[in-house]
mmCIF file of C-alpha atoms and ligand atoms in Angstrom:
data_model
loop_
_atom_site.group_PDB
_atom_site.id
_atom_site.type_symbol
_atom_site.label_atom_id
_atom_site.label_comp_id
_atom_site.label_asym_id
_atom_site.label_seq_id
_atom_site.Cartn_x
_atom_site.Cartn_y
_atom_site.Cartn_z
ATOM 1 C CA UNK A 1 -3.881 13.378 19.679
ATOM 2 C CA UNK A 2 -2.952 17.021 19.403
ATOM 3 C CA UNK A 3 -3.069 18.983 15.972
ATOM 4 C CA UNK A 4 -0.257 18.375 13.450
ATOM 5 C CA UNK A 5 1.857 21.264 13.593
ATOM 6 C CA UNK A 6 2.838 24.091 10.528
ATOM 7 C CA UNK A 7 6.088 24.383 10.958
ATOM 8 C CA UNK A 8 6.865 27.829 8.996
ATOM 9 C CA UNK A 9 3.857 29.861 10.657
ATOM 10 C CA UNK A 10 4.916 29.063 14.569
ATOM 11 C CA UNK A 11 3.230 32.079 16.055
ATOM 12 C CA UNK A 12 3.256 32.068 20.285
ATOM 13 C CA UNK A 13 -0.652 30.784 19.102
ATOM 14 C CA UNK A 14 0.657 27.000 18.083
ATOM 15 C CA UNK A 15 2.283 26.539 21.459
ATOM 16 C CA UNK A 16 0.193 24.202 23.116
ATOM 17 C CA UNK A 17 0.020 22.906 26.795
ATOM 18 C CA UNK A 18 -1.346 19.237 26.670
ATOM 19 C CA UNK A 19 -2.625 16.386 29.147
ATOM 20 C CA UNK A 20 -0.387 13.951 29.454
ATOM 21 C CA UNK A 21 -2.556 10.828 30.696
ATOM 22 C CA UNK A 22 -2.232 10.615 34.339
ATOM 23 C CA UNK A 23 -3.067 6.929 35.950
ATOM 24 C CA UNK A 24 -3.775 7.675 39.769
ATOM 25 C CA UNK A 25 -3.477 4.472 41.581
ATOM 26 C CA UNK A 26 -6.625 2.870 43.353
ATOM 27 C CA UNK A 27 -4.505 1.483 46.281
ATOM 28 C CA UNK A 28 -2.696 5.042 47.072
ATOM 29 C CA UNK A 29 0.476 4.199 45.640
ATOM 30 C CA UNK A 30 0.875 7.314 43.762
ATOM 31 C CA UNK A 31 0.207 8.244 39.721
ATOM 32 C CA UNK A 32 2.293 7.002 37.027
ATOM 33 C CA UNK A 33 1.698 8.905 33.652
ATOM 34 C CA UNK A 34 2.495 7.754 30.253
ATOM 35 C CA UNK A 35 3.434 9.133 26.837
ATOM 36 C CA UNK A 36 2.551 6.970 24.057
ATOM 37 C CA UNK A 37 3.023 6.530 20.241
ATOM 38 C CA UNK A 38 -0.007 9.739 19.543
ATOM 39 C CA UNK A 39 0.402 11.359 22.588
ATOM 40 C CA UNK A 40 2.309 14.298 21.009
ATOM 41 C CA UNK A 41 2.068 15.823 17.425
ATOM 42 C CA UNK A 42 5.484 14.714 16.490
ATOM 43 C CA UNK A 43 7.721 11.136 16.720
ATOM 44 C CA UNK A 44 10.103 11.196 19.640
ATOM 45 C CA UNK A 45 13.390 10.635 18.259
ATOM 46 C CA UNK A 46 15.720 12.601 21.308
ATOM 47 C CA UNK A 47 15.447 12.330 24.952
ATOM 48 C CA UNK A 48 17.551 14.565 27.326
ATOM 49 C CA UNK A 49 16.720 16.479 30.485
ATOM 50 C CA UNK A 50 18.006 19.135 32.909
ATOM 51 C CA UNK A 51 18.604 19.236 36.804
ATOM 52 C CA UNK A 52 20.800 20.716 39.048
ATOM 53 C CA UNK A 53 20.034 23.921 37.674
ATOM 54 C CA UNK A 54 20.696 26.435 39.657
ATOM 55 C CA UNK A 55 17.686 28.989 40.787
ATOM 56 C CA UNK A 56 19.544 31.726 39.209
ATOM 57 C CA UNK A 57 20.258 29.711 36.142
ATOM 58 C CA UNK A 58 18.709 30.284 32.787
ATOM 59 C CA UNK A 59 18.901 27.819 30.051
ATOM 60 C CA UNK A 60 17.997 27.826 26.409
ATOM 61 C CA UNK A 61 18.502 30.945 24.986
ATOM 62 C CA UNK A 62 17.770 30.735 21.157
ATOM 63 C CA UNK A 63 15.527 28.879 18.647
ATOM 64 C CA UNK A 64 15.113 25.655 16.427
ATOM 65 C CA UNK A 65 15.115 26.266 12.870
ATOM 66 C CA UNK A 66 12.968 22.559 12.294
ATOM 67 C CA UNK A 67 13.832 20.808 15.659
ATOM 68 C CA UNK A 68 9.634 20.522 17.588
ATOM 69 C CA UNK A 69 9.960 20.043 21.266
ATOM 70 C CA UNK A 70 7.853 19.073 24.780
ATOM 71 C CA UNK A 71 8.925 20.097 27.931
ATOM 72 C CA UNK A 72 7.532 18.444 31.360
ATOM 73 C CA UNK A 73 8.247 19.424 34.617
ATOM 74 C CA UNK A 74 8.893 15.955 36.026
ATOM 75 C CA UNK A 75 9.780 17.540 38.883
ATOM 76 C CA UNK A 76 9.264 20.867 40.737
ATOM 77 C CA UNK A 77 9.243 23.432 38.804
ATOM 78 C CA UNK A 78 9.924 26.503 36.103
ATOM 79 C CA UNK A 79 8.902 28.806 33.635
ATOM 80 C CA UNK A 80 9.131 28.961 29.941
ATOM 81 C CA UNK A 81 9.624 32.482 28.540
ATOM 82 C CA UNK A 82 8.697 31.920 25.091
ATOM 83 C CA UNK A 83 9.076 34.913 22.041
ATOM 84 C CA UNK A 84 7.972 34.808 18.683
ATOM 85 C CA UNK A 85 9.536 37.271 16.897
ATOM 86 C CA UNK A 86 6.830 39.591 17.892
ATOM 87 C CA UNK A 87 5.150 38.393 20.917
ATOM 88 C CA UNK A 88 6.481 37.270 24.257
ATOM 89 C CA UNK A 89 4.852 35.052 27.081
ATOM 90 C CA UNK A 90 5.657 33.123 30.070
ATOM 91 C CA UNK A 91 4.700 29.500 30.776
ATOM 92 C CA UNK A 92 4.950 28.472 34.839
ATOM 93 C CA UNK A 93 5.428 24.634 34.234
ATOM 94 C CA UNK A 94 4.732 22.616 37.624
ATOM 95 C CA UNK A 95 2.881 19.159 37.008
ATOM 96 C CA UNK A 96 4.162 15.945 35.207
ATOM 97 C CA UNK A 97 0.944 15.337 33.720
ATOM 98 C CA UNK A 98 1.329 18.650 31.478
ATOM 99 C CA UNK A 99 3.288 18.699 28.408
ATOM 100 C CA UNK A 100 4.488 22.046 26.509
ATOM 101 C CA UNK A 101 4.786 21.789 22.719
ATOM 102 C CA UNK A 102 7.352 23.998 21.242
ATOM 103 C CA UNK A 103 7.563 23.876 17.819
ATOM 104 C CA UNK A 104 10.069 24.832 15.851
ATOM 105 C CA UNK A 105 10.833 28.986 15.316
ATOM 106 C CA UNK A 106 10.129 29.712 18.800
ATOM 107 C CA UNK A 107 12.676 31.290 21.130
ATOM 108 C CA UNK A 108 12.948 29.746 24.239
ATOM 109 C CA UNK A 109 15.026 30.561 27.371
ATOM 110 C CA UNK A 110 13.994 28.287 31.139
ATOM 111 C CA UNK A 111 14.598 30.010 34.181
ATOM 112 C CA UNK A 112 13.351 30.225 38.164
ATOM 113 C CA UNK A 113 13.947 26.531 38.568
ATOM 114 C CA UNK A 114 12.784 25.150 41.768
ATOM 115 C CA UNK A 115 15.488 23.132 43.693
ATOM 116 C CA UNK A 116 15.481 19.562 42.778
ATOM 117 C CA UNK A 117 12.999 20.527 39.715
ATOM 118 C CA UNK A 118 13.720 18.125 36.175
ATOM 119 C CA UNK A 119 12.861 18.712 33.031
ATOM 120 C CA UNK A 120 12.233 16.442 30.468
ATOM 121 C CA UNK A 121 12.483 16.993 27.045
ATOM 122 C CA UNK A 122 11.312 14.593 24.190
ATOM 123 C CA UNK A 123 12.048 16.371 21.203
ATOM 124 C CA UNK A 124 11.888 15.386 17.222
ATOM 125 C CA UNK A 125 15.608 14.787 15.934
ATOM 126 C CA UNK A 126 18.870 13.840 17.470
ATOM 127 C CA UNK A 127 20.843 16.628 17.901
ATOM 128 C CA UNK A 128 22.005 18.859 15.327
ATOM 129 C CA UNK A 129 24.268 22.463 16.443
ATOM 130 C CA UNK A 130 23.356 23.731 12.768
ATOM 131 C CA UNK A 131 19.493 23.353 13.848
ATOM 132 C CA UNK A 132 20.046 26.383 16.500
ATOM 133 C CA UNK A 133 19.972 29.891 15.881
ATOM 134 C CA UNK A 134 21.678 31.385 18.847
ATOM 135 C CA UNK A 135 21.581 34.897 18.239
ATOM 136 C CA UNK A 136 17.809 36.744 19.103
ATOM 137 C CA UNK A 137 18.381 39.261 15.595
ATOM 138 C CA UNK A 138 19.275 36.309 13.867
ATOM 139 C CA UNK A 139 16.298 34.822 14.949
ATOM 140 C CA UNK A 140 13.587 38.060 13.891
ATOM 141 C CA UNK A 141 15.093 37.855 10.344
ATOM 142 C CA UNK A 142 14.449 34.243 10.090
ATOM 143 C CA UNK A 143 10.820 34.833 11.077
ATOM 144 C CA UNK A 144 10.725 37.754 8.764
ATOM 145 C CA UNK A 145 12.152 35.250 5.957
HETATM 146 C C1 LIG B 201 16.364 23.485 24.476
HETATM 147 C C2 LIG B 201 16.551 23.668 25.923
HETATM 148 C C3 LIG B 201 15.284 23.586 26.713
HETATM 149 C C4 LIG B 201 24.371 17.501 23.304
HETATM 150 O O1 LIG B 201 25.519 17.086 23.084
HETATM 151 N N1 LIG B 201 23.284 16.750 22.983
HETATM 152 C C5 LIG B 201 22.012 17.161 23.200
HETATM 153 O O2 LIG B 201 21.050 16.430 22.886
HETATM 154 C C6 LIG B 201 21.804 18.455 23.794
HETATM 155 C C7 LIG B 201 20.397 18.965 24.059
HETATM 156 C C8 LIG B 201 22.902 19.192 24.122
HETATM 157 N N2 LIG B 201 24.160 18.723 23.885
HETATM 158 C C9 LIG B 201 25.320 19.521 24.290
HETATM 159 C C10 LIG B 201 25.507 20.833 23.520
HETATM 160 C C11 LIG B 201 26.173 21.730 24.533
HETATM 161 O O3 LIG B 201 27.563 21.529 24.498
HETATM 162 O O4 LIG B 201 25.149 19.904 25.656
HETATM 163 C C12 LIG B 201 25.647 21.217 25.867
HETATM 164 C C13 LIG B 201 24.555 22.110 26.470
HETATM 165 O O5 LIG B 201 23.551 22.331 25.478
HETATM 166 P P1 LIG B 201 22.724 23.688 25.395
HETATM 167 O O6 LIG B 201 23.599 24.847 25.710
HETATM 168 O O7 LIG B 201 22.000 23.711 24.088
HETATM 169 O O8 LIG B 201 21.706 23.470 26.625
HETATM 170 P P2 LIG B 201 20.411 24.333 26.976
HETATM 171 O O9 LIG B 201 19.893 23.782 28.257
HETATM 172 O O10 LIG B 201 20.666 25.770 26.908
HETATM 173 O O11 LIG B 201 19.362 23.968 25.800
HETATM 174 C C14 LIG B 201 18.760 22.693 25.809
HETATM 175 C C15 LIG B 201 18.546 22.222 24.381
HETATM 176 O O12 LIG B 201 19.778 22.283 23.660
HETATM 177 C C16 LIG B 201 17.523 23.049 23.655
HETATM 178 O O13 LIG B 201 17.123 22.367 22.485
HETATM 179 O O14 LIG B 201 15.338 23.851 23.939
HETATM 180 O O15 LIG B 201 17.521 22.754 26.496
#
């Protein structure tokens, strides 16, 4: 099971990219993979997920003041620009055995989706509009805060 998270010191650092187990089948009929109760650092209490997103799409676009997320590429794929206040990197997501654990005060935006690419999401809380911050100078004063 991965670390538990600290939710007020999210630094780009407590982003983690995790195994999710992969069961290749003996006959040839594929892989199925599987995410249990401890497979991520957080109880899954939201699923949603995102397709038909155009290649010149982005989505996201802000930050979760408490809400912890992981993304999968289910299918095809995309990339992950993630910023924490200070730093910035990009995450290529491609294979539904890898999970990416975004915890909360991260800003997140998804673009340079593949055609026919899915993500998943399972994600901490049902859905909440007040959890968002929306606005990126909203978002450095509530890391400065
Ligand atoms: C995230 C990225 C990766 C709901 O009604 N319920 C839900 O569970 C969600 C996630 C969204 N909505 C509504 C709210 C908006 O009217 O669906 C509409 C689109 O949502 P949003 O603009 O937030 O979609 P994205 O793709 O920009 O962001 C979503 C998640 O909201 C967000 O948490 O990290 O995917």
């Amino acid at each position: 099971m991965a670390a538990t998270l600290e939710p007020n010191l999210s630094t780009l650092q407590t982003v983690e990219l995790i195994d999710i187990p992969k069961i290749s089948d003996p006959e040839g009929r594929g892989n199925l993979s599987v995410v249990e109760k401890n497979t991520l650092p957080f109880e899954v209490k939201r699923v949603y997920y995102l397709y038909d997103v155009p290649s010149d799409a982005s989505r996201g676009g802000h930050a979760h003041k408490k809400l912890k997320q992981c993304l999968i590429a289910v299918s095809g794929s995309f990339d992950v620009v993630l910023h924490d206040g200070k730093d910035k990197k990009i995450i290529h997501l491609n294979k539904p055995n890898k999970g990416l654990i975004i915890p909360n005060g991260i800003w997140r935006e998804l673009e340079n989706f593949s055609s026919g690419s899915v993500c998943l999401a399972l994600v901490s809380d049902v859905y909440e509009e007040s959890d968002y911050i929306r606005e990126f100078e909203e978002f450095k004063l509530f890391k400065r805060s």
